[in-house]
XYZ file of C-alpha atoms in Angstrom:
767
model
C 72.171 -96.338 55.486
C 73.727 -94.749 58.714
C 73.761 -91.554 56.978
C 70.492 -91.761 55.416
C 68.644 -90.141 58.450
C 70.911 -87.237 58.330
C 70.326 -86.521 54.875
C 66.510 -86.846 55.330
C 66.761 -83.977 58.291
C 69.246 -81.935 56.126
C 66.690 -82.159 53.162
C 63.695 -81.140 55.449
C 65.475 -77.971 56.993
C 66.523 -76.832 53.294
C 62.842 -77.191 52.274
C 61.562 -75.310 55.186
C 64.287 -72.397 54.581
C 63.165 -72.455 50.949
C 59.397 -72.042 51.958
C 60.124 -69.412 54.533
C 62.108 -67.531 51.828
C 59.003 -67.630 49.627
C 56.765 -66.498 52.116
C 58.714 -63.630 52.930
C 59.429 -62.297 49.388
C 55.579 -63.012 48.755
C 54.503 -60.683 51.747
C 57.209 -58.114 50.625
C 55.881 -58.055 47.209
C 52.389 -57.811 48.499
C 53.130 -54.523 50.557
C 55.403 -52.720 47.967
C 54.500 -53.629 44.595
C 51.720 -50.760 43.904
C 52.794 -50.974 40.292
C 51.102 -54.222 40.006
C 47.934 -52.988 41.227
C 48.036 -50.654 38.393
C 48.324 -53.260 36.026
C 45.472 -55.645 37.116
C 42.527 -55.677 34.358
C 39.075 -55.006 35.340
C 37.791 -56.993 32.359
C 34.748 -58.283 34.412
C 32.609 -55.502 33.039
C 30.435 -57.762 30.973
C 27.083 -55.829 31.164
C 27.187 -52.257 30.212
C 24.344 -51.212 33.005
C 27.049 -51.616 35.379
C 29.798 -50.002 33.466
C 32.203 -47.643 35.099
C 31.995 -44.867 32.731
C 34.753 -42.326 32.121
C 36.485 -40.381 34.949
C 34.927 -37.036 35.594
C 37.053 -35.197 37.473
C 40.208 -35.905 39.889
C 39.301 -36.941 43.657
C 41.482 -35.714 46.464
C 40.283 -38.115 49.066
C 36.902 -39.807 49.747
C 37.255 -39.778 53.271
C 34.904 -37.404 54.609
C 35.893 -37.519 58.401
C 37.063 -34.776 60.361
C 40.996 -34.250 60.116
C 41.130 -34.891 63.779
C 40.498 -38.312 63.413
C 44.121 -39.267 62.101
C 46.051 -38.636 65.071
C 43.745 -41.171 66.797
C 43.415 -44.081 64.067
C 45.552 -46.981 63.710
C 46.719 -47.248 59.872
C 45.219 -50.786 58.906
C 47.100 -52.959 56.528
C 46.772 -52.608 52.731
C 45.473 -55.759 51.908
C 45.322 -57.710 55.254
C 42.775 -57.067 58.548
C 41.341 -54.183 59.481
C 42.690 -54.352 63.087
C 39.140 -53.202 64.753
C 39.267 -52.054 68.208
C 42.954 -50.625 68.293
C 43.341 -46.821 68.940
C 46.299 -44.798 69.808
C 44.336 -42.115 71.648
C 41.263 -41.411 73.234
C 38.193 -41.095 70.920
C 36.869 -37.933 70.276
C 33.636 -36.789 71.692
C 32.230 -36.311 68.198
C 32.853 -40.109 67.317
C 31.143 -41.088 70.660
C 28.071 -39.330 70.046
C 27.799 -40.665 66.584
C 28.528 -44.098 67.663
C 25.603 -43.997 70.526
C 24.319 -46.956 71.704
C 26.254 -49.416 69.479
C 27.411 -53.021 70.284
C 31.038 -53.464 70.432
C 33.593 -51.600 68.850
C 32.603 -51.619 65.136
C 31.654 -48.311 64.892
C 34.546 -46.134 66.443
C 36.861 -48.487 64.625
C 35.070 -47.807 61.170
C 34.949 -43.929 61.601
C 38.425 -43.841 63.112
C 40.057 -45.857 60.535
C 42.964 -44.112 58.618
C 42.215 -44.248 54.957
C 44.011 -46.760 52.494
C 45.786 -45.502 49.490
C 43.353 -44.667 46.523
C 44.385 -46.345 43.012
C 42.726 -45.325 40.090
C 41.003 -48.268 38.262
C 42.487 -49.731 35.230
C 40.501 -49.062 32.274
C 38.895 -51.639 30.596
C 39.368 -52.418 27.003
C 35.873 -53.829 26.012
C 33.407 -51.958 23.314
C 29.800 -52.435 23.013
C 29.932 -55.408 20.705
C 27.936 -54.067 17.316
C 26.275 -51.661 20.038
C 23.416 -54.131 20.457
C 20.780 -53.974 23.330
C 20.242 -57.306 24.951
C 16.301 -56.541 25.734
C 14.695 -59.565 24.036
C 17.949 -61.039 22.476
C 20.746 -63.699 23.616
C 24.038 -64.729 22.515
C 27.079 -63.066 20.882
C 26.001 -59.863 19.132
C 22.379 -60.213 20.379
C 21.745 -62.451 17.065
C 19.076 -65.126 19.124
C 15.649 -63.758 19.741
C 14.321 -64.361 23.179
C 10.691 -64.773 23.252
C 8.390 -64.290 26.106
C 4.884 -65.479 25.163
C 1.872 -64.315 26.348
C -0.502 -67.181 27.970
C -2.682 -67.743 30.531
C -1.471 -70.762 32.404
C 1.971 -72.177 33.410
C 4.076 -74.823 31.906
C 2.649 -78.281 32.671
C 5.139 -80.345 30.841
C 8.215 -80.023 28.501
C 10.146 -76.412 28.534
C 7.827 -74.008 27.228
C 4.416 -73.321 28.238
C 1.474 -73.860 25.919
C 0.247 -71.413 24.055
C -3.664 -71.576 23.837
C -5.577 -69.142 21.734
C -8.642 -67.214 23.550
C -11.430 -67.625 24.940
C -9.998 -69.469 28.112
C -12.134 -71.485 30.438
C -10.004 -71.071 33.271
C -6.498 -69.584 34.854
C -3.862 -71.031 37.111
C -4.875 -69.173 40.389
C -4.511 -65.033 40.212
C -0.975 -65.045 38.999
C -0.489 -65.851 34.856
C -0.757 -61.992 34.087
C 0.466 -62.453 30.377
C -2.908 -63.473 28.864
C -3.719 -61.590 25.745
C -6.857 -61.097 23.970
C -4.697 -58.686 21.252
C -1.410 -58.636 19.762
C 1.606 -60.235 22.010
C 4.611 -58.364 22.346
C 6.833 -61.411 22.459
C 10.054 -59.547 23.214
C 8.488 -58.736 26.694
C 5.345 -60.653 26.864
C 3.513 -57.511 26.641
C -0.130 -57.229 25.470
C -1.439 -54.427 23.419
C -4.432 -53.697 21.165
C -4.548 -55.966 17.997
C -3.046 -54.768 14.740
C -6.241 -54.613 13.000
C -7.782 -52.019 15.441
C -7.456 -48.126 15.163
C -4.756 -48.057 18.112
C -3.363 -51.080 17.856
C 0.325 -52.392 17.616
C 2.035 -52.950 14.368
C 5.238 -54.286 14.825
C 8.325 -53.292 12.808
C 8.951 -54.912 9.196
C 10.656 -58.349 9.287
C 13.326 -56.930 7.330
C 13.883 -54.023 9.525
C 17.152 -53.630 11.390
C 17.519 -55.027 15.024
C 16.050 -52.747 17.438
C 13.777 -50.996 14.906
C 10.767 -49.484 16.795
C 7.468 -50.837 15.850
C 5.520 -49.063 13.194
C 3.047 -48.051 15.671
C 3.387 -48.214 19.375
C -0.449 -48.824 20.013
C -2.348 -48.863 23.294
C -1.276 -51.551 25.925
C -4.095 -54.352 27.108
C -2.689 -55.247 30.556
C -3.787 -58.034 32.613
C -6.717 -56.232 34.083
C -7.899 -54.768 30.663
C -9.160 -57.740 28.743
C -12.596 -58.277 27.559
C -15.107 -60.591 29.949
C -15.864 -63.165 27.298
C -12.776 -64.803 27.867
C -11.789 -66.072 31.648
C -10.176 -63.489 33.621
C -11.407 -60.580 31.692
C -12.972 -57.607 33.809
C -13.827 -55.096 30.971
C -16.825 -55.526 28.599
C -16.357 -56.392 24.928
C -17.544 -53.159 23.794
C -15.436 -51.249 26.010
C -12.415 -52.929 24.229
C -13.327 -53.233 20.718
C -16.410 -51.116 20.002
C -16.608 -48.046 18.115
C -16.009 -45.965 21.775
C -13.549 -48.797 22.707
C -10.010 -48.447 24.054
C -8.718 -50.121 20.801
C -11.129 -47.952 18.514
C -11.716 -44.492 19.711
C -9.716 -41.104 20.225
C -11.657 -40.436 23.356
C -12.574 -44.139 24.408
C -15.235 -44.685 27.178
C -12.559 -46.569 29.314
C -8.829 -45.891 30.264
C -6.641 -48.759 30.752
C -3.393 -48.033 33.025
C -0.341 -47.749 31.015
C 1.956 -50.163 32.486
C 4.717 -50.735 30.027
C 8.069 -48.911 31.042
C 9.007 -45.707 28.998
C 5.503 -44.871 28.216
C 3.163 -42.648 29.711
C 0.097 -40.414 29.598
C -3.833 -40.913 29.188
C -3.317 -43.329 26.078
C 0.026 -44.668 27.102
C 1.544 -42.573 23.983
C 3.760 -40.576 25.313
C 7.460 -41.677 25.896
C 9.679 -40.781 29.204
C 13.143 -41.911 30.353
C 13.155 -45.446 31.763
C 14.802 -46.503 34.723
C 18.412 -48.089 34.527
C 20.964 -48.269 37.401
C 22.636 -45.098 37.692
C 20.913 -43.824 34.855
C 23.998 -45.742 32.535
C 26.142 -43.224 34.005
C 25.100 -40.991 31.527
C 26.521 -42.525 28.668
C 23.634 -45.012 27.531
C 20.328 -45.057 26.259
C 18.180 -47.095 28.862
C 16.190 -49.719 27.306
C 13.962 -51.760 29.789
C 16.839 -52.000 32.304
C 19.814 -52.485 29.650
C 22.166 -49.803 28.668
C 22.682 -49.140 24.882
C 25.810 -47.402 24.464
C 25.321 -43.772 23.601
C 27.545 -40.924 24.831
C 26.576 -37.064 25.782
C 23.267 -38.126 26.726
C 23.999 -36.527 30.389
C 23.942 -33.186 28.615
C 21.211 -33.782 26.279
C 18.968 -34.833 29.285
C 19.687 -32.852 32.218
C 17.213 -34.967 34.380
C 19.667 -37.700 34.653
C 22.364 -35.675 36.507
C 20.835 -35.997 39.599
C 20.800 -39.617 39.691
C 24.496 -40.183 38.470
C 27.373 -40.491 40.738
C 30.523 -42.734 39.877
C 33.360 -42.088 42.381
C 34.953 -45.427 41.829
C 35.800 -44.652 38.243
C 37.425 -41.265 39.008
C 41.169 -40.270 38.495
C 42.393 -40.106 42.320
C 44.707 -37.425 42.986
C 48.254 -38.443 44.313
C 48.009 -39.355 47.747
C 44.314 -39.668 47.674
C 42.791 -41.983 50.561
C 39.874 -44.470 50.664
C 37.900 -45.959 53.453
C 37.455 -49.675 53.932
C 35.265 -51.884 53.194
C 36.096 -51.778 49.333
C 33.470 -53.986 47.671
C 33.462 -55.265 44.333
C 30.271 -55.781 42.339
C 29.984 -58.931 40.368
C 28.449 -58.470 36.883
C 26.548 -61.351 36.445
C 24.563 -62.466 33.071
C 21.559 -60.666 32.553
C 19.445 -63.639 33.670
C 19.850 -62.513 37.381
C 19.018 -58.810 36.994
C 18.414 -56.937 33.738
C 16.323 -59.699 32.656
C 14.264 -58.966 35.665
C 13.875 -55.217 34.731
C 12.644 -56.425 31.094
C 9.810 -58.575 32.321
C 8.770 -56.855 35.265
C 5.883 -55.008 33.765
C 3.290 -57.868 34.093
C 2.868 -57.356 37.832
C 1.090 -53.805 37.909
C 2.331 -50.302 38.877
C 5.613 -49.557 37.143
C 7.694 -49.128 40.169
C 8.012 -52.807 40.843
C 11.533 -53.713 41.375
C 12.830 -50.384 40.635
C 13.753 -48.237 43.561
C 12.768 -45.086 41.567
C 11.515 -44.002 38.088
C 10.785 -41.004 35.928
C 7.631 -39.365 35.382
C 5.669 -36.869 32.744
C 5.654 -34.226 32.049
C 9.435 -33.290 32.872
C 11.020 -36.739 33.631
C 10.943 -35.971 37.375
C 12.251 -38.776 39.682
C 9.528 -40.387 41.566
C 10.605 -42.666 44.346
C 9.311 -46.458 44.247
C 6.867 -47.676 47.018
C 7.901 -51.530 46.177
C 8.229 -53.254 49.796
C 11.372 -55.145 48.798
C 12.804 -52.185 46.836
C 15.953 -52.773 48.929
C 16.995 -55.172 46.383
C 17.533 -52.871 43.668
C 18.239 -49.731 45.835
C 21.324 -51.147 47.742
C 22.750 -51.943 43.929
C 22.320 -48.599 43.240
C 23.634 -47.308 46.555
C 26.858 -49.362 46.436
C 27.665 -48.257 42.618
C 27.429 -44.676 43.785
C 29.397 -45.365 46.927
C 33.058 -44.394 47.578
C 33.184 -48.049 49.028
C 32.820 -49.781 45.594
C 35.940 -50.825 43.976
C 36.238 -52.003 40.527
C 39.644 -53.666 41.038
C 38.902 -57.202 42.392
C 42.059 -57.869 43.615
C 41.780 -54.846 46.398
C 38.249 -55.601 47.506
C 37.391 -56.673 50.863
C 34.005 -58.257 49.884
C 32.297 -59.279 46.686
C 28.599 -58.356 46.178
C 26.258 -60.693 44.256
C 23.367 -58.894 42.849
C 20.345 -61.595 42.233
C 17.148 -60.037 42.128
C 15.267 -62.900 43.919
C 12.262 -60.922 44.698
C 11.806 -59.282 41.791
C 11.653 -62.771 40.267
C 8.927 -63.853 43.021
C 6.799 -60.812 42.423
C 5.848 -59.358 39.580
C 8.143 -61.634 37.086
C 6.750 -64.788 37.960
C 3.252 -63.739 37.686
C 3.369 -63.988 33.989
C 3.599 -67.555 32.805
C 5.632 -67.792 30.203
C 8.949 -66.987 31.035
C 11.280 -69.650 29.677
C 14.169 -68.924 32.126
C 12.020 -69.774 35.229
C 14.382 -71.515 37.110
C 12.089 -74.549 38.294
C 13.329 -77.544 36.052
C 9.816 -79.127 36.924
C 6.087 -77.883 36.500
C 5.553 -76.457 39.698
C 3.944 -73.195 41.061
C 6.096 -72.441 44.301
C 7.987 -69.739 43.952
C 10.515 -69.998 46.474
C 11.826 -73.308 44.881
C 12.411 -71.045 41.641
C 14.324 -68.340 43.635
C 16.365 -70.570 45.738
C 17.425 -72.452 42.319
C 18.319 -68.906 40.978
C 20.759 -68.395 43.942
C 22.159 -71.546 43.369
C 22.843 -70.951 39.406
C 24.156 -67.646 40.310
C 26.633 -69.601 42.793
C 27.675 -72.243 40.167
C 28.195 -69.121 37.528
C 30.274 -66.986 40.137
C 32.311 -70.478 40.800
C 32.824 -71.231 37.059
C 33.835 -67.856 35.668
C 35.608 -66.397 38.735
C 38.341 -67.403 41.313
C 37.549 -65.223 44.222
C 34.624 -67.466 45.643
C 37.206 -70.287 46.272
C 40.179 -68.248 47.808
C 38.125 -67.693 51.250
C 35.250 -70.279 50.851
C 32.790 -67.611 49.816
C 33.289 -66.064 53.291
C 33.727 -62.543 51.915
C 30.844 -62.755 49.496
C 27.601 -60.611 50.449
C 24.013 -61.691 49.232
C 20.762 -59.647 49.576
C 17.735 -61.278 49.952
C 14.573 -59.132 50.792
C 11.426 -61.448 50.419
C 9.364 -62.144 53.246
C 11.133 -65.262 54.698
C 14.072 -65.093 51.899
C 16.692 -65.784 54.671
C 15.124 -69.083 55.146
C 15.388 -70.502 51.699
C 19.000 -69.661 51.141
C 20.807 -72.470 49.915
C 23.303 -74.217 52.060
C 25.928 -73.795 49.082
C 25.991 -70.061 49.864
C 25.467 -70.170 53.466
C 29.050 -69.375 54.081
C 28.879 -65.972 53.088
C 27.373 -63.027 54.525
C 23.322 -62.850 54.235
C 21.719 -59.600 54.176
C 18.159 -60.080 54.896
C 14.914 -58.484 56.824
C 14.208 -61.595 58.502
C 16.907 -62.558 61.630
C 14.977 -65.885 62.634
C 17.184 -67.987 64.775
C 15.794 -71.309 65.479
C 17.027 -74.478 63.728
C 14.176 -76.263 62.862
C 11.921 -74.099 61.441
C 8.975 -73.896 58.945
C 7.120 -71.342 56.832
C 4.424 -69.131 58.598
C 3.824 -67.170 55.198
C -0.061 -66.394 54.316
C 0.821 -67.330 50.504
C 0.895 -71.137 49.809
C 3.176 -70.066 46.569
C 6.001 -69.268 49.329
C 5.699 -71.998 51.865
C 9.487 -73.451 51.554
C 8.649 -76.540 53.330
C 5.155 -76.971 51.645
C 3.277 -77.777 54.699
C 0.219 -75.710 53.257
C 0.431 -76.881 49.561
C -3.215 -76.627 48.288
C -2.627 -78.648 44.921
C -0.298 -81.206 44.263
C 1.415 -78.990 41.803
C 1.611 -76.076 44.350
C 4.181 -78.667 46.599
C 7.815 -79.603 45.494
C 8.111 -81.669 42.818
C 10.977 -83.739 41.192
C 12.432 -83.441 37.995
C 14.212 -86.778 37.056
C 16.900 -85.056 35.225
C 17.648 -81.659 36.296
C 16.137 -81.931 39.963
C 15.869 -85.623 41.032
C 15.534 -84.945 44.667
C 13.479 -81.598 44.752
C 14.988 -78.524 46.086
C 14.350 -78.715 50.090
C 17.633 -80.628 50.705
C 19.280 -77.755 48.893
C 17.871 -75.721 51.989
C 17.812 -77.961 54.612
C 20.273 -77.878 58.059
C 20.833 -74.017 58.548
C 18.830 -71.452 60.624
C 17.517 -68.850 58.637
C 20.201 -66.078 59.934
C 23.300 -66.276 61.804
C 23.847 -63.345 63.919
C 27.441 -63.716 64.079
C 28.007 -63.619 60.225
C 24.754 -62.315 58.993
C 22.850 -58.892 59.302
C 19.360 -57.911 59.520
C 19.033 -54.961 57.897
C 15.962 -52.190 57.565
C 13.711 -51.875 54.733
C 13.669 -49.226 52.574
C 10.878 -46.777 52.990
C 10.849 -43.541 50.803
C 10.859 -40.285 52.871
C 7.175 -39.595 51.662
C 5.699 -42.034 54.212
C 7.253 -40.065 56.832
C 5.747 -36.917 56.213
C 4.304 -36.101 59.786
C 7.529 -37.514 61.688
C 9.141 -34.881 63.703
C 12.405 -36.678 62.798
C 11.831 -35.440 59.079
C 11.043 -31.924 60.177
C 7.553 -32.141 60.909
C 5.754 -30.175 64.251
C 5.501 -32.655 66.928
C 2.220 -33.890 68.152
C 0.276 -34.958 71.309
C 1.295 -38.900 71.628
C -2.332 -39.663 72.649
C -2.253 -43.599 71.852
C -0.877 -45.645 74.171
C 0.023 -48.230 71.402
C -0.787 -48.572 67.781
C -0.656 -51.288 65.470
C -2.305 -51.482 61.771
C -1.535 -54.517 59.221
C -2.957 -57.503 58.083
C -4.700 -59.870 60.494
C -5.348 -62.850 58.451
C -7.801 -64.807 60.889
C -8.596 -67.474 58.072
C -4.799 -68.710 58.108
C -3.914 -69.497 61.939
C 0.026 -69.862 61.141
C 0.211 -66.762 59.577
C 2.281 -64.382 62.051
C 2.759 -67.470 63.993
C -0.625 -66.591 65.328
C 0.132 -63.732 67.164
C -1.619 -60.794 65.000
C -4.874 -62.693 65.381
C -4.348 -62.995 69.500
C -3.790 -59.235 69.771
C -6.874 -58.760 67.548
C -8.924 -61.104 69.684
C -7.997 -59.579 73.185
C -8.158 -56.069 71.594
C -11.957 -56.839 70.456
C -12.745 -58.573 73.428
C -11.452 -56.306 76.526
C -11.824 -52.897 74.241
C -8.204 -51.778 74.275
C -9.340 -48.720 72.181
C -11.726 -47.457 74.669
C -10.013 -48.642 77.874
C -6.400 -48.038 77.056
C -6.288 -45.648 74.171
C -4.411 -48.747 72.036
C -5.500 -48.712 68.257
C -4.936 -52.020 66.721
C -6.598 -53.305 63.496
C -6.124 -54.252 59.668
C -6.169 -51.849 56.730
C -9.595 -50.702 57.624
C -8.634 -48.824 60.550
C -8.964 -45.299 59.656
C -6.295 -42.426 59.835
C -3.283 -41.240 57.960
C -0.465 -44.069 58.961
C 2.150 -41.499 59.308
C -0.001 -39.325 61.684
C -0.935 -42.159 63.816
C 2.555 -43.135 64.445
C 3.792 -39.765 65.102
C 0.820 -39.516 67.642
C 1.452 -42.909 69.637
C 3.840 -43.738 72.474
C 4.369 -47.507 71.697
C 4.347 -49.241 68.174
C 3.944 -52.909 67.925
C 6.382 -55.098 65.613
C 4.482 -58.175 65.036
C 5.703 -60.667 62.641
C 3.935 -60.917 59.307
C 4.532 -63.350 56.369
C 7.885 -63.167 57.526
C 9.617 -60.096 58.516
C 7.834 -56.798 59.663
C 7.969 -53.070 58.693
C 6.654 -52.054 62.087
C 10.301 -51.539 63.648
C 11.463 -49.210 60.692
C 8.260 -47.456 60.533
C 8.390 -46.978 64.398
C 12.017 -45.920 64.654
C 11.509 -43.331 61.715
C 8.521 -41.888 63.937
C 10.106 -41.631 67.353
C 7.701 -43.900 68.419
C 8.883 -46.827 70.893
C 9.244 -49.705 69.144
C 7.620 -53.006 71.210
C 9.084 -56.247 69.512
C 6.733 -59.253 70.004
C 8.458 -62.092 67.800
C 10.006 -64.815 69.714
C 13.472 -65.947 68.801
C 13.681 -63.584 65.815
C 16.022 -60.357 65.577
C 14.805 -57.129 64.067
C 16.866 -54.738 62.110
C 20.165 -54.013 63.416
C 19.785 -55.903 66.686
C 23.009 -57.467 66.618
C 24.897 -54.042 66.292
C 22.801 -51.372 68.123
C 21.736 -51.905 71.942
C 17.845 -52.151 71.577
C 17.238 -52.367 75.126
C 18.226 -48.821 75.238
C 15.461 -47.630 72.960
C 12.914 -50.499 72.528
C 10.999 -53.122 74.374
C 10.610 -56.922 74.059
C 7.634 -58.809 74.959
C 7.273 -62.438 74.602
C 4.615 -63.821 72.615
C 3.079 -65.629 75.457
C 2.033 -62.206 77.156
C 0.464 -60.224 74.509
C -2.910 -60.438 76.290
C -1.401 -58.561 78.872
C -0.226 -55.671 76.618
C -1.811 -52.780 77.995
C -0.686 -53.832 81.634
C 2.692 -54.009 80.723
C 2.737 -50.875 78.794
C 0.902 -48.857 81.351
C 3.734 -50.004 84.010
C 6.412 -48.299 82.015
C 6.924 -45.009 83.811
C 6.871 -41.802 82.506
C 10.502 -41.286 83.271
C 11.592 -44.657 81.590
C 9.597 -43.745 78.252
C 11.177 -40.447 77.648
C 15.005 -42.034 78.342
C 13.640 -44.490 75.642
C 12.598 -41.608 73.443
C 15.600 -39.766 74.032
C 17.635 -42.558 73.200
C 15.724 -43.368 69.898
C 16.412 -39.871 68.871
C 20.261 -40.737 68.756
C 20.089 -43.882 66.431
C 16.813 -43.520 64.468
C 18.520 -42.498 61.351
C 20.135 -45.740 61.114
C 16.659 -46.877 59.990
C 16.567 -44.588 57.262
C 18.592 -45.019 53.766
C 18.859 -40.910 53.729
C 22.418 -40.910 52.217
C 20.729 -42.371 48.979
C 21.121 -39.239 46.850
C 17.262 -39.362 45.837
C 16.310 -39.919 49.462
C 18.988 -37.056 50.418
C 17.212 -34.686 48.402
C 13.800 -35.403 49.283
C 14.511 -34.976 53.022
C 15.814 -31.611 52.429
C 12.757 -30.873 50.754
C 10.350 -32.081 53.703
C 12.755 -30.282 56.058
C 12.298 -26.824 54.222
C 8.767 -27.644 53.808
C 8.068 -27.983 57.613
C 11.045 -26.832 59.210
C 9.817 -23.241 59.977
C 6.439 -24.393 61.333
C 8.177 -26.741 63.457
C 10.585 -24.220 64.747
C 7.623 -21.521 65.833
C 6.037 -24.364 68.103
C 6.768 -25.589 71.341
C 7.638 -29.204 71.544
C 4.440 -31.410 72.361
C 6.308 -34.735 72.907
C 9.477 -36.187 72.519
C 11.504 -37.025 70.408
C 11.624 -33.239 69.268
C 11.530 -31.925 65.796
C 14.864 -32.456 63.873
C 14.767 -29.299 61.586
C 18.643 -29.608 60.249
C 18.782 -33.314 59.714
C 22.221 -34.168 57.864
C 20.868 -36.958 55.474
C 24.332 -38.005 54.690
C 25.484 -39.049 58.090
C 25.170 -42.658 59.593
C 21.989 -43.935 58.049
C 21.440 -47.614 57.246
C 23.763 -47.959 54.455
C 26.694 -46.654 56.305
C 25.801 -48.798 59.352
C 25.991 -51.490 56.889
C 29.477 -50.364 55.605
C 30.631 -50.145 59.195
C 29.718 -53.385 60.199
C 31.126 -55.031 57.593
C 34.786 -53.237 57.983
C 34.453 -55.141 61.285
C 33.999 -58.283 59.750
C 36.906 -58.054 57.385
C 39.189 -60.288 59.506
C 36.368 -62.920 59.903
C 36.530 -63.286 56.119
C-alpha cells in the first residue's frame, strides 16, 4: 500500500507527457501538412446554383494591395489567429488615409496583413443527377412533384390550404395573391388565362418528359388582373374574357403586367434571361432560380459574362497568396433560398428578392430597387469575392444564406406555400421567418460538423428585414448577426406599422394574427425561441448599410454630378403614420407636428414631409446641409442616403446603432440628437457653426464610400457610367458646396463589402 501513491504519481506524469507529445505532434502537422489540405473534399456542393465551376485561368495573387505593405505586415498564422494590431514598422501614409476615421486597428490590420498561401480547391466529383431541375420538384432525381396551389386564403387547419373555386366572398387581408380565376400553373402558383381562351395556358401533355415546356405559354393573370365579379378582382369581366379582352384578343383593350420571371414584352410572350446567382457560372440554364447543367452558355450568351466571376475556383499559381478572412458558404437545402426565387413572382415587380435582373430587348442587366436587396446581393458578392473559400477546413467563417426577407414578402403574400414554416394556422410573418432560421440551424447541425467546433461563433447570418435582428432565435445568437437594425435595449418590443411583423404580438388585430401554439410542432409558441436577448450586440454583431442602386444617387457630387447650393438646412422625406402612434416610437409624428406648428419650412428652410413632398429625392438630398435619420418600422435608409449625397446625417434614434457605428467614428461626420429634443431641431442645427459644418462635410467625404457597395460588379460598372456621363460637366464648374465632386472614384476601393471583410478579419481571434 505504501507504493500506491508513488505509482499513481508516476502514472499521472506519464499521462501528462503523452498528452503533451500528442499536442505537439498535432500542432506540427497542422502547420506542415499542406498535402492534406489538397486532399480535403469539397463534397458540400449540393445545389448547382452555387457550383464552383471549372477553372478559367491561373491566378498569381489575389492580394491587390501595394507591394510596399509587405515590409510592414506581420504574417498571420495559417490556421490560427489574425494577430491584429501588431506591425513591424510605421504604417504607410496611403493606408492611414484609407483607414481615416475608423475605430480601433481593424482597418490597418486588414490592409497590412500578409497573404496566406492560396491552395487550389479540391474538385468535387458530383454530377447533376439525371440533369434534372428542382424547380417544382423534390426528392432524388426530382421524381416527386411539389405543388403550389392557387388559393385566396391562408391555411385554417391541417397542413394544406383549402382550395375553393371562385367566385369568392372574402380574402384574408391584402396578402393572399395566388388567387386565380383562370388556369393555375401549380408548379409555382402562377395564374394564367384559362386553356379554353385564345391566349390561355395549355400545359404539356401528361406523358411529356419532365420539365417539358407547355404547349402554349399563355398570358398571365396576376393578382391585380382578375375579373371584378369575384372578391379582390379589379378588372371588368369583359376586359379579361370579352371579345377584346386580355385572354381573347390579339390587341386587347387592357394589358396586364408580366410578372413571371423569364418572360417580357407587351403580352408576356417574349423569352428573356432569368436571374440566377453568378449567372450559373456560365455553365447552367437558369430556370426560376435554379441552374440546370448545360455547358457553353457563356459563349452562346455574351450578356452573362459581366455577371460571372469565380476566383475561389481558380487554379492558383505557385506561391500565390490570399487575404483573410476566408469564408465558406453553406449550400443549404433549396427550401431556404432557391425555393424563394421560384415563388417570388406573386408579390408584384419581378425585381423582388433579386439584386439584378435582365431586360428586353437585349438581355441588359437592370439593377433591382428591392429595399431588402442585400439579402441576395451579399450572397452574390461573397460568391464572387476573393475571400470565398471552397474548402471548409481552411475557413475562418461560415456564411449561412437564408432568405427570410424574401419569405416575408413577397413569398408569404401567396396563400398556398406548403413549406411555410408556421406549424400552425397563423398569419404573423416573423413567426415563420424565425422558424425558418431555426430549421436552417438544425439542418447545419445535422449535416455538418463545423457549428459544434466553436459553438457557432464563426458562423455569419444576415437578416435584412425591418426589425430582423430582434427576432433571431436564441439558438443562433452566438453567431455573428449582420443586420440593418442596431437596437441595443434588452427589454424591447416591436414598433412596426405592420401587424403581421409584430414579433411581440402587442398590436395583433385578430386572434389569428397573434402568436399561436401547435400542440405537436410548436406547443409553446415561438416567442420563447427569441426571448432573452437584445436585438444587437455591438461587440460581435455589425450593423451594415442597405444596398441602394447607384441610379438613386444620380445627382450626388460623390457619384460625379456637379455640386449644388445646399439651400435647405434640414431634410427628411418618408412615411409619418399618424394613425399608428407606436410607429418610429412616435418620433416621426412629433417632428411632423412640430414642423407644421412652427413652420419649419418658412422660418428655417427645413423640408419635412411624407411621400407627397415634391421634388426629386436625390436632388433634395444633394441640396441639403443636414439630413434627418429617423426610425421607421425598424431600420432607416436615411443614414445611407445622407452619406451617399454628402449630407450631414443627424441621427435621432435612441439606443440604436446606425450603419457601421461600431467601426467608424461617427462623431467626426454626423450629429446625434436625443429624441426628447426633436422639437428643438432648428435651434440645435442653426447653432452648428459654419466651420464645424465644413469639418463634418470634409470628413464625410473621406468615408462615404463605405456606405456604398460600389465594388459589386454591376454597381462598379454603373458608377463608372455615371461618372463618365457627368464628369466633364462637373469639372467645368466651380464647386458650390462641400463635399466637392468626385470625378474619378475607384469603385473597387474600401466600400461597404470590404469594410465588412476588414471587420470580420478583426473578429477571427474572437471565434
